[in-house]
């Protein structure tokens, strides 16, 4: 079965900044703004009564809200409800589904360096299993304060840690609107000699979706994504 | 009232449950959990279902002395030091032992559902670092465990497994979604066997967080009761071994699943249970059965006023009033958030094996706004299909249909 990519968009920190000051984003986190920005870049799209699912991949989830919650708890012994509701890994998707009044299947996946790849695999299952006709796949990770410094403790110095969100719309049926077809997602997590690699380009754990968007827009067939620990994944588009 | 039948399933590839493993505040193993549910004994103390040190010590001893585990030790298996890692690995190993799996092969699958994962490994140090009580090096060492994906790596590494794997984190629906994903992998042929589970530990984030939302009860919860006063957080882990059927070791079937989003609120469920209704309806349809074929609904039933009302309303609307048995066991073992779906699915497997459905502990005065059919005592009767519900924060709903082997048709 061919899976057509019919929409694709990337959002970065500048796009997320556009939501600053908007009343409806007053309690939104950086991840929520990044995902919303990516979806708005999709432009208008009509699901035409199709069953739509959404899978979101994120490694650190809403770490900034978790950090804020724990800091408030530690310093002032105060537990703030809105920080808690924003602190779970699936809070990003909860916010987005609420905004879109989205009622289809929604999954949040978190597999560290392979969060984007695993999201694509799950979307594939939903489509092949005929649970949905279309599936949004989103990858998002951010390095907003106060978690920014903490995150540096996780990555080797060689990693140029960035942030961003990317989204694609996968459809089961072949479509004249297809930007490309997702052919293969293959994770190679068993490197014998795992060691940190020099990464000059900006990197975030769930950026496989961003790479996929760049591939379909640039008509690139294949990319190998090298991870901070030396493992890798291969994504093919036909 | 529906006539309950043994309608055969139509799935092309039966997904068989061949092993269960669980550790909960009710004890070690599925039998301890089942016996507690049957006896209606609550293991919630001061509002929490905490695993005591004695239980954890017994679990460690059981692991170390088991004749089964040396085979795994030869694969470099070591018991993780973290509570989360140990709970998850204990339940995984018990499930594998139960199913007779001496190892995971590279073409098997591994899926884990959790909300906060290994948070105990870094939460205290994060707070202490913020208060200037510890130095950067100690903080950094602890914080390396922060990525949720590392929680799965703990199990993966201990089992020396490098095959297809995934961590699902959709709040309280996490492990229910994980079971469904495992069933999808088997039906698609991506894996013939999948070890799927969930694990959760009690931590400050969730205890103080739920407290801030005024959702915690200090007494054992009483789901669907008119006087229910909130939920009991708990911790634990459960795993299922799932295999493409038919299998001589099969004990039950995962025959249907459904998912939905409320699209309504970050923490509150849709008041009319719109999402839950949709997930249940899909699960029944995907099993290829009719509503009347459901013998029992093992509800999410947390004891939270809004959650129970939402789910109860959805059940009433979908099934009609007082038409199918509905109960919750959270008054026995508490609510283990991302692990609750798998722990309660294991109870459903036991219910199928014993052909017995259990009542809701502490339910004395059913909420009259929901006209549900609650068993007032445990009932031994023909159980063909059980509907298991999970409703999660963020409006993520999931339902499973678990079925008896008598419903299986060999393709």
Short mmCIF file of N, CA and C in Angstrom, two decimals, chain A residues 67-132:
data_model
loop_
_atom_site.label_atom_id
_atom_site.label_comp_id
_atom_site.label_asym_id
_atom_site.label_seq_id
_atom_site.Cartn_x
_atom_site.Cartn_y
_atom_site.Cartn_z
N UNK A 67 9.19 21.30 34.38
CA UNK A 67 10.25 21.99 35.12
C UNK A 67 9.68 23.14 35.93
N UNK A 68 8.79 23.91 35.31
CA UNK A 68 8.16 25.04 36.03
C UNK A 68 7.36 24.52 37.23
N UNK A 69 6.61 23.44 37.00
CA UNK A 69 5.78 22.87 38.07
C UNK A 69 6.66 22.43 39.24
N UNK A 70 7.71 21.68 38.93
CA UNK A 70 8.58 21.16 39.99
C UNK A 70 9.35 22.29 40.69
N UNK A 71 9.72 23.32 39.93
CA UNK A 71 10.43 24.46 40.54
C UNK A 71 9.53 25.18 41.53
N UNK A 72 8.30 25.43 41.11
CA UNK A 72 7.33 26.10 42.01
C UNK A 72 7.10 25.24 43.25
N UNK A 73 7.03 23.95 43.02
CA UNK A 73 6.79 23.03 44.13
C UNK A 73 7.97 23.05 45.10
N UNK A 74 9.19 23.03 44.53
CA UNK A 74 10.37 22.98 45.37
C UNK A 74 10.62 24.27 46.12
N UNK A 75 10.45 25.38 45.45
CA UNK A 75 10.82 26.66 46.06
C UNK A 75 9.69 27.23 46.91
N UNK A 76 8.45 27.16 46.38
CA UNK A 76 7.33 27.77 47.11
C UNK A 76 6.33 26.77 47.68
N UNK A 77 6.57 25.50 47.43
CA UNK A 77 5.65 24.44 47.86
C UNK A 77 4.23 24.67 47.34
N UNK A 78 4.18 25.19 46.13
CA UNK A 78 2.88 25.45 45.50
C UNK A 78 2.76 24.58 44.25
N UNK A 79 1.63 23.88 44.12
CA UNK A 79 1.35 23.07 42.93
C UNK A 79 0.32 23.82 42.09
N UNK A 80 0.75 24.25 40.91
CA UNK A 80 -0.15 25.07 40.09
C UNK A 80 -0.87 24.18 39.06
N UNK A 81 -2.20 24.17 39.11
CA UNK A 81 -2.97 23.25 38.25
C UNK A 81 -2.68 23.43 36.76
N UNK A 82 -2.56 24.66 36.32
CA UNK A 82 -2.40 24.82 34.87
C UNK A 82 -1.02 24.34 34.41
N UNK A 83 -0.01 24.45 35.30
CA UNK A 83 1.30 23.91 34.95
C UNK A 83 1.23 22.38 34.90
N UNK A 84 0.46 21.80 35.81
CA UNK A 84 0.32 20.34 35.80
C UNK A 84 -0.39 19.87 34.53
N UNK A 85 -1.46 20.53 34.18
CA UNK A 85 -2.20 20.07 33.00
C UNK A 85 -1.38 20.23 31.72
N UNK A 86 -0.40 21.15 31.75
CA UNK A 86 0.47 21.32 30.59
C UNK A 86 1.72 20.45 30.67
N UNK A 87 1.88 19.70 31.75
CA UNK A 87 3.18 19.07 31.99
C UNK A 87 3.30 17.66 31.41
N UNK A 88 2.19 17.03 31.06
CA UNK A 88 2.27 15.65 30.59
C UNK A 88 2.71 15.61 29.12
N UNK A 89 3.29 14.50 28.74
CA UNK A 89 3.81 14.41 27.37
C UNK A 89 2.71 14.60 26.32
N UNK A 90 1.50 14.18 26.65
CA UNK A 90 0.44 14.29 25.64
C UNK A 90 -0.35 15.60 25.77
N UNK A 91 0.14 16.52 26.60
CA UNK A 91 -0.57 17.80 26.73
C UNK A 91 -0.56 18.58 25.43
N UNK A 92 0.53 18.49 24.68
CA UNK A 92 0.61 19.20 23.40
C UNK A 92 -0.56 18.77 22.51
N UNK A 93 -0.72 17.46 22.42
CA UNK A 93 -1.78 16.94 21.55
C UNK A 93 -3.16 17.25 22.12
N UNK A 94 -3.27 17.23 23.45
CA UNK A 94 -4.54 17.59 24.08
C UNK A 94 -4.95 19.00 23.71
N UNK A 95 -3.97 19.90 23.73
CA UNK A 95 -4.23 21.30 23.38
C UNK A 95 -4.64 21.42 21.90
N UNK A 96 -3.91 20.74 21.05
CA UNK A 96 -4.18 20.85 19.61
C UNK A 96 -5.53 20.23 19.26
N UNK A 97 -5.83 19.06 19.80
CA UNK A 97 -7.11 18.43 19.47
C UNK A 97 -8.27 19.28 19.99
N UNK A 98 -8.05 19.93 21.12
CA UNK A 98 -9.09 20.82 21.65
C UNK A 98 -9.29 22.02 20.73
N UNK A 99 -8.20 22.62 20.28
CA UNK A 99 -8.30 23.78 19.39
C UNK A 99 -8.99 23.42 18.08
N UNK A 100 -8.64 22.25 17.56
CA UNK A 100 -9.19 21.84 16.26
C UNK A 100 -10.54 21.14 16.41
N UNK A 101 -10.94 20.92 17.67
CA UNK A 101 -12.15 20.12 17.95
C UNK A 101 -12.08 18.79 17.21
N UNK A 102 -10.90 18.23 17.31
CA UNK A 102 -10.57 17.01 16.59
C UNK A 102 -11.05 15.80 17.40
N UNK A 103 -11.74 14.88 16.78
CA UNK A 103 -12.33 13.76 17.53
C UNK A 103 -11.82 12.38 17.09
N UNK A 104 -10.85 12.36 16.18
CA UNK A 104 -10.33 11.07 15.72
C UNK A 104 -9.30 10.49 16.69
N UNK A 105 -8.72 9.35 16.34
CA UNK A 105 -7.68 8.75 17.19
C UNK A 105 -6.48 9.68 17.35
N UNK A 106 -5.97 9.77 18.56
CA UNK A 106 -4.78 10.60 18.78
C UNK A 106 -3.80 9.84 19.67
N UNK A 107 -2.56 9.84 19.26
CA UNK A 107 -1.51 9.11 19.97
C UNK A 107 -0.31 10.03 20.17
N UNK A 108 0.33 9.91 21.32
CA UNK A 108 1.62 10.56 21.52
C UNK A 108 2.67 9.47 21.72
N UNK A 109 3.75 9.61 20.98
CA UNK A 109 4.81 8.61 20.98
C UNK A 109 6.11 9.27 21.43
N UNK A 110 6.89 8.58 22.26
CA UNK A 110 8.13 9.18 22.75
C UNK A 110 9.24 8.13 22.77
N UNK A 111 10.09 8.18 21.78
CA UNK A 111 11.17 7.19 21.68
C UNK A 111 12.53 7.85 21.53
N UNK A 112 12.75 8.87 22.30
CA UNK A 112 13.99 9.64 22.30
C UNK A 112 14.42 9.97 20.86
N UNK A 113 15.57 9.48 20.41
CA UNK A 113 16.09 9.89 19.10
C UNK A 113 15.20 9.44 17.95
N UNK A 114 14.36 8.44 18.20
CA UNK A 114 13.54 7.90 17.12
C UNK A 114 12.06 8.26 17.27
N UNK A 115 11.79 9.33 17.97
CA UNK A 115 10.38 9.70 18.22
C UNK A 115 9.63 9.98 16.92
N UNK A 116 10.28 10.65 15.98
CA UNK A 116 9.63 10.93 14.70
C UNK A 116 9.40 9.67 13.89
N UNK A 117 10.43 8.83 13.85
CA UNK A 117 10.33 7.59 13.06
C UNK A 117 9.23 6.68 13.61
N UNK A 118 9.15 6.55 14.93
CA UNK A 118 8.11 5.68 15.52
C UNK A 118 6.72 6.25 15.27
N UNK A 119 6.62 7.56 15.20
CA UNK A 119 5.32 8.17 14.89
C UNK A 119 4.88 7.81 13.48
N UNK A 120 5.83 7.84 12.57
CA UNK A 120 5.51 7.46 11.19
C UNK A 120 5.06 6.01 11.12
N UNK A 121 5.73 5.16 11.89
CA UNK A 121 5.36 3.73 11.89
C UNK A 121 3.96 3.53 12.45
N UNK A 122 3.63 4.27 13.51
CA UNK A 122 2.29 4.12 14.09
C UNK A 122 1.22 4.63 13.13
N UNK A 123 1.51 5.75 12.48
CA UNK A 123 0.57 6.28 11.49
C UNK A 123 0.35 5.25 10.38
N UNK A 124 1.42 4.61 9.99
CA UNK A 124 1.33 3.55 8.96
C UNK A 124 0.36 2.47 9.42
N UNK A 125 0.49 2.04 10.68
CA UNK A 125 -0.41 1.00 11.20
C UNK A 125 -1.86 1.45 11.20
N UNK A 126 -2.10 2.69 11.59
CA UNK A 126 -3.48 3.19 11.62
C UNK A 126 -4.09 3.21 10.22
N UNK A 127 -3.25 3.56 9.23
CA UNK A 127 -3.75 3.64 7.86
C UNK A 127 -3.92 2.24 7.26
N UNK A 128 -2.93 1.40 7.45
CA UNK A 128 -3.00 0.04 6.90
C UNK A 128 -4.13 -0.74 7.56
N UNK A 129 -4.33 -0.50 8.85
CA UNK A 129 -5.39 -1.18 9.58
C UNK A 129 -6.77 -0.62 9.30
N UNK A 130 -6.83 0.37 8.41
CA UNK A 130 -8.10 0.97 7.99
C UNK A 130 -8.83 1.63 9.17
N UNK A 131 -8.08 2.09 10.14
CA UNK A 131 -8.70 2.81 11.25
C UNK A 131 -8.92 4.26 10.90
N UNK A 132 -8.10 4.77 9.99
CA UNK A 132 -8.25 6.15 9.53
C UNK A 132 -8.00 6.19 8.02
#
